[in-house]
mmCIF file of C-alpha atoms in Angstrom:
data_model
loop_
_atom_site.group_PDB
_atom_site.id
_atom_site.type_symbol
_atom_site.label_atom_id
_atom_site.label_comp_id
_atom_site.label_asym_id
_atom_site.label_seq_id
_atom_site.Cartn_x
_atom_site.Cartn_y
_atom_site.Cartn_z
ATOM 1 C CA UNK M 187 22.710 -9.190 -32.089
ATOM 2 C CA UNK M 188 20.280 -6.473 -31.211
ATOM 3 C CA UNK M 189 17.051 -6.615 -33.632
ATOM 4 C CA UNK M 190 15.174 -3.326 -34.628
ATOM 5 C CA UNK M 191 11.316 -3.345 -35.161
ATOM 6 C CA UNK M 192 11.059 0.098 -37.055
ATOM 7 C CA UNK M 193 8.226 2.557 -35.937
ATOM 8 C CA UNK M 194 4.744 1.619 -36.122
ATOM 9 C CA UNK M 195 5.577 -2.017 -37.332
ATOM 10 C CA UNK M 196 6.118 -5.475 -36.064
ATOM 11 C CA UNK M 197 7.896 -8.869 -36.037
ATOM 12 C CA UNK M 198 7.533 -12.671 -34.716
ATOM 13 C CA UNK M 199 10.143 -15.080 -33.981
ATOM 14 C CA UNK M 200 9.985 -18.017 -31.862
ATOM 15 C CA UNK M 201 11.957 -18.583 -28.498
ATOM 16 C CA UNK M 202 12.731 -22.526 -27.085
ATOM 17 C CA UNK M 203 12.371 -23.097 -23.059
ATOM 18 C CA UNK M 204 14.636 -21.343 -21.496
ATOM 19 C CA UNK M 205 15.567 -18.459 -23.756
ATOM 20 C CA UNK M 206 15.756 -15.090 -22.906
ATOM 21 C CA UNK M 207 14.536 -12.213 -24.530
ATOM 22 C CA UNK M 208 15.152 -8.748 -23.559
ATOM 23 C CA UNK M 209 13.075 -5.923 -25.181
ATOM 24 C CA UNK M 210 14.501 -2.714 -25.231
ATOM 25 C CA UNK M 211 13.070 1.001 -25.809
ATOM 26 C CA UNK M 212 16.089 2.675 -27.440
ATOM 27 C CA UNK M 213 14.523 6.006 -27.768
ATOM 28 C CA UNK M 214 12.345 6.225 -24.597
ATOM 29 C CA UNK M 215 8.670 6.437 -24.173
ATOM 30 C CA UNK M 216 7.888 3.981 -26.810
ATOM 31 C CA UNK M 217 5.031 0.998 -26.012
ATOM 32 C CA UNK M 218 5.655 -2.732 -27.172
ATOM 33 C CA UNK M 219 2.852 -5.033 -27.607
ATOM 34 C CA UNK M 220 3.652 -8.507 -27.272
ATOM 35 C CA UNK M 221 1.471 -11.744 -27.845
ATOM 36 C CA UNK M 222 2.745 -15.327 -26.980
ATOM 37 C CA UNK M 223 1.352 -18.441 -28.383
ATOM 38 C CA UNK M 224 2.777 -22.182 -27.520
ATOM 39 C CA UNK M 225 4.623 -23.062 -30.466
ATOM 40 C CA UNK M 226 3.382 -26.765 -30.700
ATOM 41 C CA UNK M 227 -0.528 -25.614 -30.165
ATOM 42 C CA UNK M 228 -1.767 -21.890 -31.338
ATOM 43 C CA UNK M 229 -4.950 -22.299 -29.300
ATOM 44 C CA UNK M 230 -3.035 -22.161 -26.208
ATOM 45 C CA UNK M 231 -2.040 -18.003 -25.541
ATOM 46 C CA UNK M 232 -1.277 -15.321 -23.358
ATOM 47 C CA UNK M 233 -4.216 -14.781 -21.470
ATOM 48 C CA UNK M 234 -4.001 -11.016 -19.378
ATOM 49 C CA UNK M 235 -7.136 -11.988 -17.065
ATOM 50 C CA UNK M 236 -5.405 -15.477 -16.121
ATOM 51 C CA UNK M 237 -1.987 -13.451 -15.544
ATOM 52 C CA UNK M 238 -3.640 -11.026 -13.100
ATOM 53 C CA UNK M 239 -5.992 -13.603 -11.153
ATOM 54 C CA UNK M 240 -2.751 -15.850 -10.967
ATOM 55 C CA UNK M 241 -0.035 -12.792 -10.088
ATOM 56 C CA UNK M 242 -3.009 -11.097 -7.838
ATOM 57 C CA UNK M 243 -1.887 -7.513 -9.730
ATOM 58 C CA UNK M 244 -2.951 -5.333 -12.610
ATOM 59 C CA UNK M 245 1.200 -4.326 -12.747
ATOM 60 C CA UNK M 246 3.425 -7.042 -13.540
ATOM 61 C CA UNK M 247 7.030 -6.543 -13.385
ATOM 62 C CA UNK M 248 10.292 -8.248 -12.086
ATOM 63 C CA UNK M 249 9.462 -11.814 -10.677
ATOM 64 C CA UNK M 250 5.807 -12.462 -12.561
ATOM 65 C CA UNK M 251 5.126 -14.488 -15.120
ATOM 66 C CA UNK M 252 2.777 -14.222 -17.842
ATOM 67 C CA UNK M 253 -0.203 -17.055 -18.006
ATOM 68 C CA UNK M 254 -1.795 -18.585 -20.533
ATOM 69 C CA UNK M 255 -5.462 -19.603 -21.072
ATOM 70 C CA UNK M 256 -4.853 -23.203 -20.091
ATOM 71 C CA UNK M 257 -3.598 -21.999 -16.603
ATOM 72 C CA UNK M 258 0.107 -22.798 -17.912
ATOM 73 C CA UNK M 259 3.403 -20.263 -17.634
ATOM 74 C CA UNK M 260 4.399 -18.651 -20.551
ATOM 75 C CA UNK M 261 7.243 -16.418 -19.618
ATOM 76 C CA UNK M 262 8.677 -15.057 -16.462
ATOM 77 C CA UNK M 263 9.594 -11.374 -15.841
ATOM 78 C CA UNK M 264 13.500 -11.280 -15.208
ATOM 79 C CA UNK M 265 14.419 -7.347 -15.338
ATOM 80 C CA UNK M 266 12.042 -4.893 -15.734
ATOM 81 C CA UNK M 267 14.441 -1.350 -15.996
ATOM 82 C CA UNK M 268 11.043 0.968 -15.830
ATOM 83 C CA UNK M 269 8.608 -0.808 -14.147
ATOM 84 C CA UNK M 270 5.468 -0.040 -15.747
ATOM 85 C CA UNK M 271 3.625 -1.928 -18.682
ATOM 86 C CA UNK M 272 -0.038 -2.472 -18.989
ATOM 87 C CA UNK M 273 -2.390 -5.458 -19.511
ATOM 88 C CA UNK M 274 -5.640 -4.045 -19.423
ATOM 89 C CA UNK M 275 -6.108 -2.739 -23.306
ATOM 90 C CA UNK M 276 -6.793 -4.199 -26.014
ATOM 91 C CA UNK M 277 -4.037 -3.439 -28.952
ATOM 92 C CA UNK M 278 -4.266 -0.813 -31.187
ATOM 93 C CA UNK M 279 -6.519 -1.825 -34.086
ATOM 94 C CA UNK M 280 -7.912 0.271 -36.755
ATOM 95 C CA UNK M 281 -11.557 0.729 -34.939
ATOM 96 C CA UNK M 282 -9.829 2.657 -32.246
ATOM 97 C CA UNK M 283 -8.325 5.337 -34.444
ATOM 98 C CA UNK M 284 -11.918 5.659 -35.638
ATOM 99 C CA UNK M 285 -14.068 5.355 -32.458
ATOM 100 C CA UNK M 286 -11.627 6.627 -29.869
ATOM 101 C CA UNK M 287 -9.444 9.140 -32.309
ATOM 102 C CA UNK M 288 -12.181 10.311 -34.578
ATOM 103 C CA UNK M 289 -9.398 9.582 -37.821
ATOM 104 C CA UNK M 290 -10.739 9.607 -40.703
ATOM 105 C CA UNK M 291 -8.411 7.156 -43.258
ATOM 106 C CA UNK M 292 -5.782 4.115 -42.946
ATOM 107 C CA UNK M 293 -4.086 4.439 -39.625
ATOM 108 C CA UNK M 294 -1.523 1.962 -38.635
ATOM 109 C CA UNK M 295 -2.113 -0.237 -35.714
ATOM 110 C CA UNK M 296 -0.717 -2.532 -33.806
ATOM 111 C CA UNK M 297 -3.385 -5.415 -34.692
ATOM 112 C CA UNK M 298 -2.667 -5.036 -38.430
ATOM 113 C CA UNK M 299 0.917 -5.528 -37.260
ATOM 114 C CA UNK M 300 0.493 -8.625 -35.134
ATOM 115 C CA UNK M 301 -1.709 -9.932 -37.336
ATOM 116 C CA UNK M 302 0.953 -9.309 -40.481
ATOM 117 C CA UNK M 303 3.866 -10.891 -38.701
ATOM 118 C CA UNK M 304 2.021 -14.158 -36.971
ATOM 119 C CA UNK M 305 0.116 -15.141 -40.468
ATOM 120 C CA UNK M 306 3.355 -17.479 -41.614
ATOM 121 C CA UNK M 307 2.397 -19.068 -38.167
ATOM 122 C CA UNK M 308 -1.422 -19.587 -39.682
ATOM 123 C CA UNK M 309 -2.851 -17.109 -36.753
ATOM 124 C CA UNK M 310 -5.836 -15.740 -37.494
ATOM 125 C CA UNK M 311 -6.800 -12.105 -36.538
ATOM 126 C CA UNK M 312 -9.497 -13.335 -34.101
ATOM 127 C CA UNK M 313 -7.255 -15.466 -31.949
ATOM 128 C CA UNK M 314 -5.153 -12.292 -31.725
ATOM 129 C CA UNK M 315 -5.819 -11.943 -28.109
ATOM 130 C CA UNK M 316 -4.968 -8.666 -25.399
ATOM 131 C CA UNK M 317 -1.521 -8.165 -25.567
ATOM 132 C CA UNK M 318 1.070 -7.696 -22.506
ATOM 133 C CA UNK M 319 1.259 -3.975 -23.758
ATOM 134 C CA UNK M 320 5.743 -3.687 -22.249
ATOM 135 C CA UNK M 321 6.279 0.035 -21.199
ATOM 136 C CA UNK M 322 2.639 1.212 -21.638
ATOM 137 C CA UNK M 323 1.824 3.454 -18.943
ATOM 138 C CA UNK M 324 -2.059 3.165 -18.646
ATOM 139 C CA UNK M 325 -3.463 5.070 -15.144
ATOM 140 C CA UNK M 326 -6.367 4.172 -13.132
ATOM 141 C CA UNK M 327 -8.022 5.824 -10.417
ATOM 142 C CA UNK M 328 -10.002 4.138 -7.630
ATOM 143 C CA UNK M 329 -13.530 5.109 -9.886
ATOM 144 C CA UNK M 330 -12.352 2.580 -11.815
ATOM 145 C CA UNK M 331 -11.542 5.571 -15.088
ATOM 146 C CA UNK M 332 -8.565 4.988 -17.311
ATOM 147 C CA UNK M 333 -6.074 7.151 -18.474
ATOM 148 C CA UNK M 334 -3.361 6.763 -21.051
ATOM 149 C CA UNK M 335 -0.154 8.372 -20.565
ATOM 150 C CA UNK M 336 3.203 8.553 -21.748
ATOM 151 C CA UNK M 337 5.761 5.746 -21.037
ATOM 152 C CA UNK M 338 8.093 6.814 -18.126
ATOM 153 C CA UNK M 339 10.911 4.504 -20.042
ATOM 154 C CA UNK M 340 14.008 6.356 -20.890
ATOM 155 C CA UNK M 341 16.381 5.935 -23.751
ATOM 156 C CA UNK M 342 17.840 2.008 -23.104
ATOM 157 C CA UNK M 343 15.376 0.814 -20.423
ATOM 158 C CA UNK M 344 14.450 -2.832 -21.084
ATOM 159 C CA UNK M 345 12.461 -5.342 -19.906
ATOM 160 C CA UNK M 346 13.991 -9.088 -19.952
ATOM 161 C CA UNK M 347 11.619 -12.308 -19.715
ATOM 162 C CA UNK M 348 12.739 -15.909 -19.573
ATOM 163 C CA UNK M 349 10.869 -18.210 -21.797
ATOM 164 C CA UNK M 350 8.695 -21.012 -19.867
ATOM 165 C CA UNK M 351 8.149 -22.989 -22.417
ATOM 166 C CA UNK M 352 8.389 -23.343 -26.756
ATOM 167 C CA UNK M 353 7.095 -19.773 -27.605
ATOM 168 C CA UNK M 354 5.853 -18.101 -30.567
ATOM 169 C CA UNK M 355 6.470 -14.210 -30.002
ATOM 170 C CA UNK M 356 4.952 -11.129 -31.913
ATOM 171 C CA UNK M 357 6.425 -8.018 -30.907
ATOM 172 C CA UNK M 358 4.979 -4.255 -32.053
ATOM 173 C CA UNK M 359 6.477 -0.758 -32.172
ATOM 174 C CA UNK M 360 2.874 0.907 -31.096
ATOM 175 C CA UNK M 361 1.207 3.420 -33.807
ATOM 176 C CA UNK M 362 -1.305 4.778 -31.169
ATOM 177 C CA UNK M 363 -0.413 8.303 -30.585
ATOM 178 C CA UNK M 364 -1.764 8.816 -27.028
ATOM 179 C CA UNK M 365 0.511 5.763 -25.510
ATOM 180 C CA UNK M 366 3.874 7.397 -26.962
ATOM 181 C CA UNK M 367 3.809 10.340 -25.836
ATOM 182 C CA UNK M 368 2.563 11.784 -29.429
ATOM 183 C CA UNK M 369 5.850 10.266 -31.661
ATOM 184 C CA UNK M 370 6.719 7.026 -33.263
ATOM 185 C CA UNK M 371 9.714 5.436 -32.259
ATOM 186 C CA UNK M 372 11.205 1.935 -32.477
ATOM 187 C CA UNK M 373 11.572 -1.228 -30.441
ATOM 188 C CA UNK M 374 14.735 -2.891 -30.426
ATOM 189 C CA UNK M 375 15.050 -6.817 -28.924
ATOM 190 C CA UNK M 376 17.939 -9.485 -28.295
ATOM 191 C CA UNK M 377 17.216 -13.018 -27.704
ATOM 192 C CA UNK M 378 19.366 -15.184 -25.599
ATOM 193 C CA UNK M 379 19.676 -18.892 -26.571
ATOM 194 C CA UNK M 380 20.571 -21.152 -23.310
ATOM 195 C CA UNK M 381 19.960 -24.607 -25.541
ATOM 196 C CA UNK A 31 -40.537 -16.448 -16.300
ATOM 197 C CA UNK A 32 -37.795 -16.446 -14.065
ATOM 198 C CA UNK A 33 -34.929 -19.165 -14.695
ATOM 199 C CA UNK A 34 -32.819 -20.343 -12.037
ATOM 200 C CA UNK A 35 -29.083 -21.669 -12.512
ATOM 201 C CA UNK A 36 -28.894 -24.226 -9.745
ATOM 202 C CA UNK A 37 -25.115 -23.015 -7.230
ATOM 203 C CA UNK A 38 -22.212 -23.946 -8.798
ATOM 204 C CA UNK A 39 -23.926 -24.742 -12.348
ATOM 205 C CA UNK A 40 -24.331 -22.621 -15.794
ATOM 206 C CA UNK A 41 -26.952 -22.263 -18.783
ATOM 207 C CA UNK A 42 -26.855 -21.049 -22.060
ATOM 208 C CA UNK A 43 -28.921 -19.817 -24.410
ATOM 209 C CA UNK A 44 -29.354 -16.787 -27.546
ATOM 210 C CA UNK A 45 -31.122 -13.483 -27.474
ATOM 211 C CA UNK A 46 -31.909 -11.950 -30.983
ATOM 212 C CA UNK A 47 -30.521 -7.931 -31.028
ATOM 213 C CA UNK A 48 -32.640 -5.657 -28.858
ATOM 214 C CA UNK A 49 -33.841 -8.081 -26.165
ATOM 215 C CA UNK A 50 -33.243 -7.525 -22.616
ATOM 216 C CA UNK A 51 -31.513 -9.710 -20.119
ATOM 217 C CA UNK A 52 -31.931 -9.239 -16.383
ATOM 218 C CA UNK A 53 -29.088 -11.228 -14.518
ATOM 219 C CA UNK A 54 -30.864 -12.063 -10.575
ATOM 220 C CA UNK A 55 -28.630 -12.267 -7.225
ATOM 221 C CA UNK A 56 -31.746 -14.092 -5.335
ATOM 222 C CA UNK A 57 -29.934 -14.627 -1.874
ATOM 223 C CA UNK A 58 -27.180 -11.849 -2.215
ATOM 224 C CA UNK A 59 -23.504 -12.169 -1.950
ATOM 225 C CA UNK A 60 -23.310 -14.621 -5.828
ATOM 226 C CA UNK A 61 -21.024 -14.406 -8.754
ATOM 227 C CA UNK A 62 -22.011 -15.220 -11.968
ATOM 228 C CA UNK A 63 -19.412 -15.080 -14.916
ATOM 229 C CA UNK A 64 -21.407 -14.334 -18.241
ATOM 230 C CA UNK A 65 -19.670 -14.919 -21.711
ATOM 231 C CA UNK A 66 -20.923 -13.344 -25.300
ATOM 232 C CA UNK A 67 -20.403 -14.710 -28.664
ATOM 233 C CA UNK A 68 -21.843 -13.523 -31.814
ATOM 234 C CA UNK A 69 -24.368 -15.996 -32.911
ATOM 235 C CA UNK A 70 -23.805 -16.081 -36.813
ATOM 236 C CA UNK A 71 -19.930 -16.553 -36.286
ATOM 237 C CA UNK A 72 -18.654 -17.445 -33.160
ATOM 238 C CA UNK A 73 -15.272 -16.182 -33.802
ATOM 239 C CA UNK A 74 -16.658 -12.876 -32.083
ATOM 240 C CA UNK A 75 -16.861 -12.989 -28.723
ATOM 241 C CA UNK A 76 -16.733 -10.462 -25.459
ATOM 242 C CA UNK A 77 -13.383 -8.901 -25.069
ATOM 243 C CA UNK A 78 -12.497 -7.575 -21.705
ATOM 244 C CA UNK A 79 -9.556 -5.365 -23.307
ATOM 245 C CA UNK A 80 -11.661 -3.911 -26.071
ATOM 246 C CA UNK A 81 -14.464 -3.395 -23.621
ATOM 247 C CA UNK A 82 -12.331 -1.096 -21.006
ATOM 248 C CA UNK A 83 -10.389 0.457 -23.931
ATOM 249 C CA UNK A 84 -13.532 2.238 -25.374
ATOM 250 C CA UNK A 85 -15.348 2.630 -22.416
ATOM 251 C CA UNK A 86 -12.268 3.996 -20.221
ATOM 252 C CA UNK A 87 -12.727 2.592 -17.012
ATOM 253 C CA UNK A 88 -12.097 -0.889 -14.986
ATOM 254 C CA UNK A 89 -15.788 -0.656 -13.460
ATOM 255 C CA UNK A 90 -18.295 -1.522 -16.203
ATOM 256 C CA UNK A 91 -22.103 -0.156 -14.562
ATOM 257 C CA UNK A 92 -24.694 1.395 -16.002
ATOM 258 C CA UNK A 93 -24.633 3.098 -19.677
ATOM 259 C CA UNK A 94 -21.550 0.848 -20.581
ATOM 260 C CA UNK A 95 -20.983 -1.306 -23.494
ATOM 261 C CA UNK A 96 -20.017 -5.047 -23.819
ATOM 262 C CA UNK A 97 -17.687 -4.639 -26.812
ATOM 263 C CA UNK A 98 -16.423 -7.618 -29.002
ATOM 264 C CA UNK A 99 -13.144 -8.329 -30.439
ATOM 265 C CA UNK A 100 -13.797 -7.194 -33.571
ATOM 266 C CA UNK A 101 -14.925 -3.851 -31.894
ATOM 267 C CA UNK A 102 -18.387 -4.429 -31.929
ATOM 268 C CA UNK A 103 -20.782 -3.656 -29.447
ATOM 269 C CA UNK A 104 -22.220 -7.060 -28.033
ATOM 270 C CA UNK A 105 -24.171 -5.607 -24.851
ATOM 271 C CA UNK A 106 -25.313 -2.209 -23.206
ATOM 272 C CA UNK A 107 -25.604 -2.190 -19.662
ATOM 273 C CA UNK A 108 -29.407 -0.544 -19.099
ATOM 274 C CA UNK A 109 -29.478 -0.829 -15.066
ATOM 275 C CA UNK A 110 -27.558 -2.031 -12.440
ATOM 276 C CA UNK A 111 -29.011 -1.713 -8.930
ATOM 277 C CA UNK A 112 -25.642 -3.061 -6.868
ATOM 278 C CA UNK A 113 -22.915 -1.076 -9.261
ATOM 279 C CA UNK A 114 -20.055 -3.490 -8.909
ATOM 280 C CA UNK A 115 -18.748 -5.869 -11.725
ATOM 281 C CA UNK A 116 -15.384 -7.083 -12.723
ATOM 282 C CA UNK A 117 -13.555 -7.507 -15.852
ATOM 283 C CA UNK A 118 -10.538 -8.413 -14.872
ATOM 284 C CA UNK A 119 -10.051 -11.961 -13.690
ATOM 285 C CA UNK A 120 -10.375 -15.166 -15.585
ATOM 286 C CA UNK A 121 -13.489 -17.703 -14.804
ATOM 287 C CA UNK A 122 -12.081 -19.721 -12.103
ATOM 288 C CA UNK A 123 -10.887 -23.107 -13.475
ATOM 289 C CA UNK A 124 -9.986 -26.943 -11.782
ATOM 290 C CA UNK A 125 -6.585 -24.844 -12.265
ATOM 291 C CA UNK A 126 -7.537 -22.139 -9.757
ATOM 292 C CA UNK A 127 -8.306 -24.351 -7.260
ATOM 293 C CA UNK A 128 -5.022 -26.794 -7.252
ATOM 294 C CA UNK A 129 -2.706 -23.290 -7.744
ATOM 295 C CA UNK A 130 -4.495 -20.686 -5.751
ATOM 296 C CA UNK A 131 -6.492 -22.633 -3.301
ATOM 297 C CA UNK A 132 -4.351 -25.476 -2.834
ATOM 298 C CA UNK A 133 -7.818 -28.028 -3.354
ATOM 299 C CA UNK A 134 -6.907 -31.036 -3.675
ATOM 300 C CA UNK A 135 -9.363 -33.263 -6.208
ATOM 301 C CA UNK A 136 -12.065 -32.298 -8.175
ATOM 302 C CA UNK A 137 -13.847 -29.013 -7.584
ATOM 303 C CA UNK A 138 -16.665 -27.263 -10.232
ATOM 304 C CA UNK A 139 -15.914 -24.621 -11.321
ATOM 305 C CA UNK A 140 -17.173 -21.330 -13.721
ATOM 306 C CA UNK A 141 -15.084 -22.629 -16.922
ATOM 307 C CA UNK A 142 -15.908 -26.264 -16.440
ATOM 308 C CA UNK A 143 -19.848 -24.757 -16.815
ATOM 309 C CA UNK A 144 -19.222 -22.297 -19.754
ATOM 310 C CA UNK A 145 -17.323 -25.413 -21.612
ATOM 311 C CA UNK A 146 -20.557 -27.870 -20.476
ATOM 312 C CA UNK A 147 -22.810 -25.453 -21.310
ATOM 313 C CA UNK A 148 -21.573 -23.956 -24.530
ATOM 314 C CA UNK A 149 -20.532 -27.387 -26.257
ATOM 315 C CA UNK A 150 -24.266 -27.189 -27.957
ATOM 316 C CA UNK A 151 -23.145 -24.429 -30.056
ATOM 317 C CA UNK A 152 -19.643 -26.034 -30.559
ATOM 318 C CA UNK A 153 -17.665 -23.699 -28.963
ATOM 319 C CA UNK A 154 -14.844 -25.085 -27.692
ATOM 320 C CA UNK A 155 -12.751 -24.617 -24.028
ATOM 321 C CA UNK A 156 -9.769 -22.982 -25.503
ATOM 322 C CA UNK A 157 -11.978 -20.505 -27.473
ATOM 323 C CA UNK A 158 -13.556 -19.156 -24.049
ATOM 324 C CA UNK A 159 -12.546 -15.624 -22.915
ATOM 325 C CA UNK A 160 -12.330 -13.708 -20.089
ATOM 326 C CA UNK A 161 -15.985 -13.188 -18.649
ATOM 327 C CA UNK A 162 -17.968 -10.508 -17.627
ATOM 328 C CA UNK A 163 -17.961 -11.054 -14.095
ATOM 329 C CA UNK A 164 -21.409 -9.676 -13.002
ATOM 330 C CA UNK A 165 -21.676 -8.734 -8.990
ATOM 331 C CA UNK A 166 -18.119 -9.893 -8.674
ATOM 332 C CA UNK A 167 -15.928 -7.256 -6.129
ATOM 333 C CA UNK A 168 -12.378 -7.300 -6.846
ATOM 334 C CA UNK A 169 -10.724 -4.391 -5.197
ATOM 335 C CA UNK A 170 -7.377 -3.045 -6.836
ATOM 336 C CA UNK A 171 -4.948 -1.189 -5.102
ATOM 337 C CA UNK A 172 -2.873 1.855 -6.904
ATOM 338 C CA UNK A 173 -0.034 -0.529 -6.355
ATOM 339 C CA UNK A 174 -1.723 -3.004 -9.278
ATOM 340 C CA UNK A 175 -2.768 -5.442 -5.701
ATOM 341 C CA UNK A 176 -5.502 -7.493 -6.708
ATOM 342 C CA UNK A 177 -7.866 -8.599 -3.327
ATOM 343 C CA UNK A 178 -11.227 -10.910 -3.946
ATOM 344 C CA UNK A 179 -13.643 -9.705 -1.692
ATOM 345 C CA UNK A 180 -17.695 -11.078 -0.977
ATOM 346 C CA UNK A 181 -20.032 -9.365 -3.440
ATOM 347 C CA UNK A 182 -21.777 -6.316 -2.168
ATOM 348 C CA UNK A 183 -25.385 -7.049 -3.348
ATOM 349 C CA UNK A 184 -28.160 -7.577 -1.531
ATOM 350 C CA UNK A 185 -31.098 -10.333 -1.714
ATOM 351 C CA UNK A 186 -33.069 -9.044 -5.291
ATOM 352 C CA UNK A 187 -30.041 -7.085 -6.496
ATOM 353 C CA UNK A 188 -30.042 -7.308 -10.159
ATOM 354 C CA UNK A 189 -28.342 -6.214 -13.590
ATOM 355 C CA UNK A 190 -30.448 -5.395 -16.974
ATOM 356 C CA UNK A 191 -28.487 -5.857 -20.737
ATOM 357 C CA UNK A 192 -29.709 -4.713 -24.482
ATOM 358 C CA UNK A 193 -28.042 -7.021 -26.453
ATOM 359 C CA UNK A 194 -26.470 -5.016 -29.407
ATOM 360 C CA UNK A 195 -26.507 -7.840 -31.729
ATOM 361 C CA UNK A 196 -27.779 -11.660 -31.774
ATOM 362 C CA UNK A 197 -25.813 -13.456 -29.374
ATOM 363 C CA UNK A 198 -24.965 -16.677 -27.605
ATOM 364 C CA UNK A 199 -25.061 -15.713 -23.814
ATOM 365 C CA UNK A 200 -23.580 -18.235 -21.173
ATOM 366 C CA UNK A 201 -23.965 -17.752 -17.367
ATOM 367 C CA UNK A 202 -23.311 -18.989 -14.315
ATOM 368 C CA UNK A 203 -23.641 -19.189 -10.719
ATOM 369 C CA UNK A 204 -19.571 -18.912 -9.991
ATOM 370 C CA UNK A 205 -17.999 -21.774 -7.750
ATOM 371 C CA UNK A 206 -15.353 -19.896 -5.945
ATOM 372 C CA UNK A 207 -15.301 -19.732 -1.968
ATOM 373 C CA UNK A 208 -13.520 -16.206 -1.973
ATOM 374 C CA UNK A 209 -15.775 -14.701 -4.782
ATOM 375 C CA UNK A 210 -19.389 -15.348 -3.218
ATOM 376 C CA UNK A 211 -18.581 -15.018 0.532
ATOM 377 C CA UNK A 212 -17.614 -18.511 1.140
ATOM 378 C CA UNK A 213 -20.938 -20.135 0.440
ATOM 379 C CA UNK A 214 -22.653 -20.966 -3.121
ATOM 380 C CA UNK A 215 -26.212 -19.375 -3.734
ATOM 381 C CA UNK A 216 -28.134 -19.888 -7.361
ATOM 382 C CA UNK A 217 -28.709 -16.911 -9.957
ATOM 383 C CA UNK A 218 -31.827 -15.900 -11.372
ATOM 384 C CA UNK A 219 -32.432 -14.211 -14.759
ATOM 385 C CA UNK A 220 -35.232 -13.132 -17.272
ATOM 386 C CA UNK A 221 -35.405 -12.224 -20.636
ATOM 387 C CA UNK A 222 -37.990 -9.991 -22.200
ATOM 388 C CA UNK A 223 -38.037 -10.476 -25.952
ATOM 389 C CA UNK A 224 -38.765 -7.208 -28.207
ATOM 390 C CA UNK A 225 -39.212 -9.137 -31.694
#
């Protein structure tokens, strides 16, 4: 069954060791945040500087796995059709349509949306941590200067990522303009039970 | 006065909105992970991701701000006579030792000191983020490659903060080999109160 997260919105499930679950970009150039949190203990997450000191890489693709804060695996990287995702920002939140944006107003973001979808699991917004951000294509130069581009995904690239252990999983359709190449599309994912 | 954190240990203590911290490499060539939580609700603490989404770059130095996860600035960087900091890699944990070094046994390390240090103000191990890795040089490769190298100060090299807000501040003089040149040296600081 292939699930649809519609633009600019989100939704959590939970995956058992083992599982696989593929996210998919139907439309192309359209970013996925993702958070993970152990399913038997919410204070144990994804953490993105425990991922990169463990992997040794800002890029993570095909064969890495994504960390937690207690130093344990979370998921592995199976498939990775593009190739390029980003763990260096922060999600979306409403503060950065303000401060970075200059919007005036409600804006959707992909905080409000993680933060929607994982309060049946009793998270709290400020254990919401930096999300493994799937297809965002975030530059960096040796200076050290940031740029956000498009996603170089094309219509029915996907990323697949084997569960290391009992997950919660809160996946996003971004709302940020500048990491979608200015349009909202939507996120499609399957999950793969193995037990 | 000039405090000294003893190699391989940590302190903590708060600074009330507009004092200054100066963070000390005495000998050259020394780490020392710093952590930020707000001191009324220590919920809000120093986000790497937030921080290098609003300020745009990898390479935190001068005129940068230490943001919070709730998008709050924590810190401004007022000086920084060596230039080189990192944001990207977790404190190095008993974990980074038995995976990356293959140590076998007990070894200090920068989270054992944050926890130690920051149990006073009942902040627990899980609730640690990624720190603020003052003098730390990790080089990063277009290709994402992460590589540890020594630290580039020099003997008196130091780094001068404005906290934005009254904070609980945690150093530390880091315990990795590969961070500090394979040998562990003490860091100084000062504070200079303005209220």
């Amino acid at each position: 069954m292939i699930n649809t997260i519609e633009k600019q919105s989100g939704k959590s499930f939970t995956l058992r060791k083992g599982d696989l679950l593929t996210v998919i970009d139907p439309k192309g150039q359209q970013v996925s945040d993702m958070v993970l949190f152990n399913c038997h203990d919410t204070n144990e997450k994804i953490s993105a500087g425990k991922s990169m000191d463990f992997e040794e890489t800002i890029l993570l693709t095909t064969g890495n796995y994504l960390w937690s804060n207690r130093s344990q695996k979370m998921m592995k990287i199976i498939e990775d059709t593009n190739g390029r995702n980003d763990f260096l920002l922060a999600p979306c939140s409403p503060e950065t349509f303000s401060i970075m944006y200059k919007h005036d107003g409600y804006h959707p973001s992909c905080l409000e949306n993680l933060y929607k979808n994982l309060k049946p699991f009793n998270i709290d917004l400020d254990q919401i941590p930096t999300a493994f951000n799937i297809f965002m294509n975030v530059q960096f130069h040796s200076s050290g200067k940031l740029s956000v581009l498009p996603p170089t995904t094309k219509p029915g690239d996907y990323i697949t990522f084997e569960a290391q252990m009992d997950l919660i999983v809160c996946l996003t359709a971004c709302s940020a303009e500048d990491s979608n190449g200015g349009s909202f599309k939507p996120i499609q994912y399957t999950i793969k039970k193995t037990a």
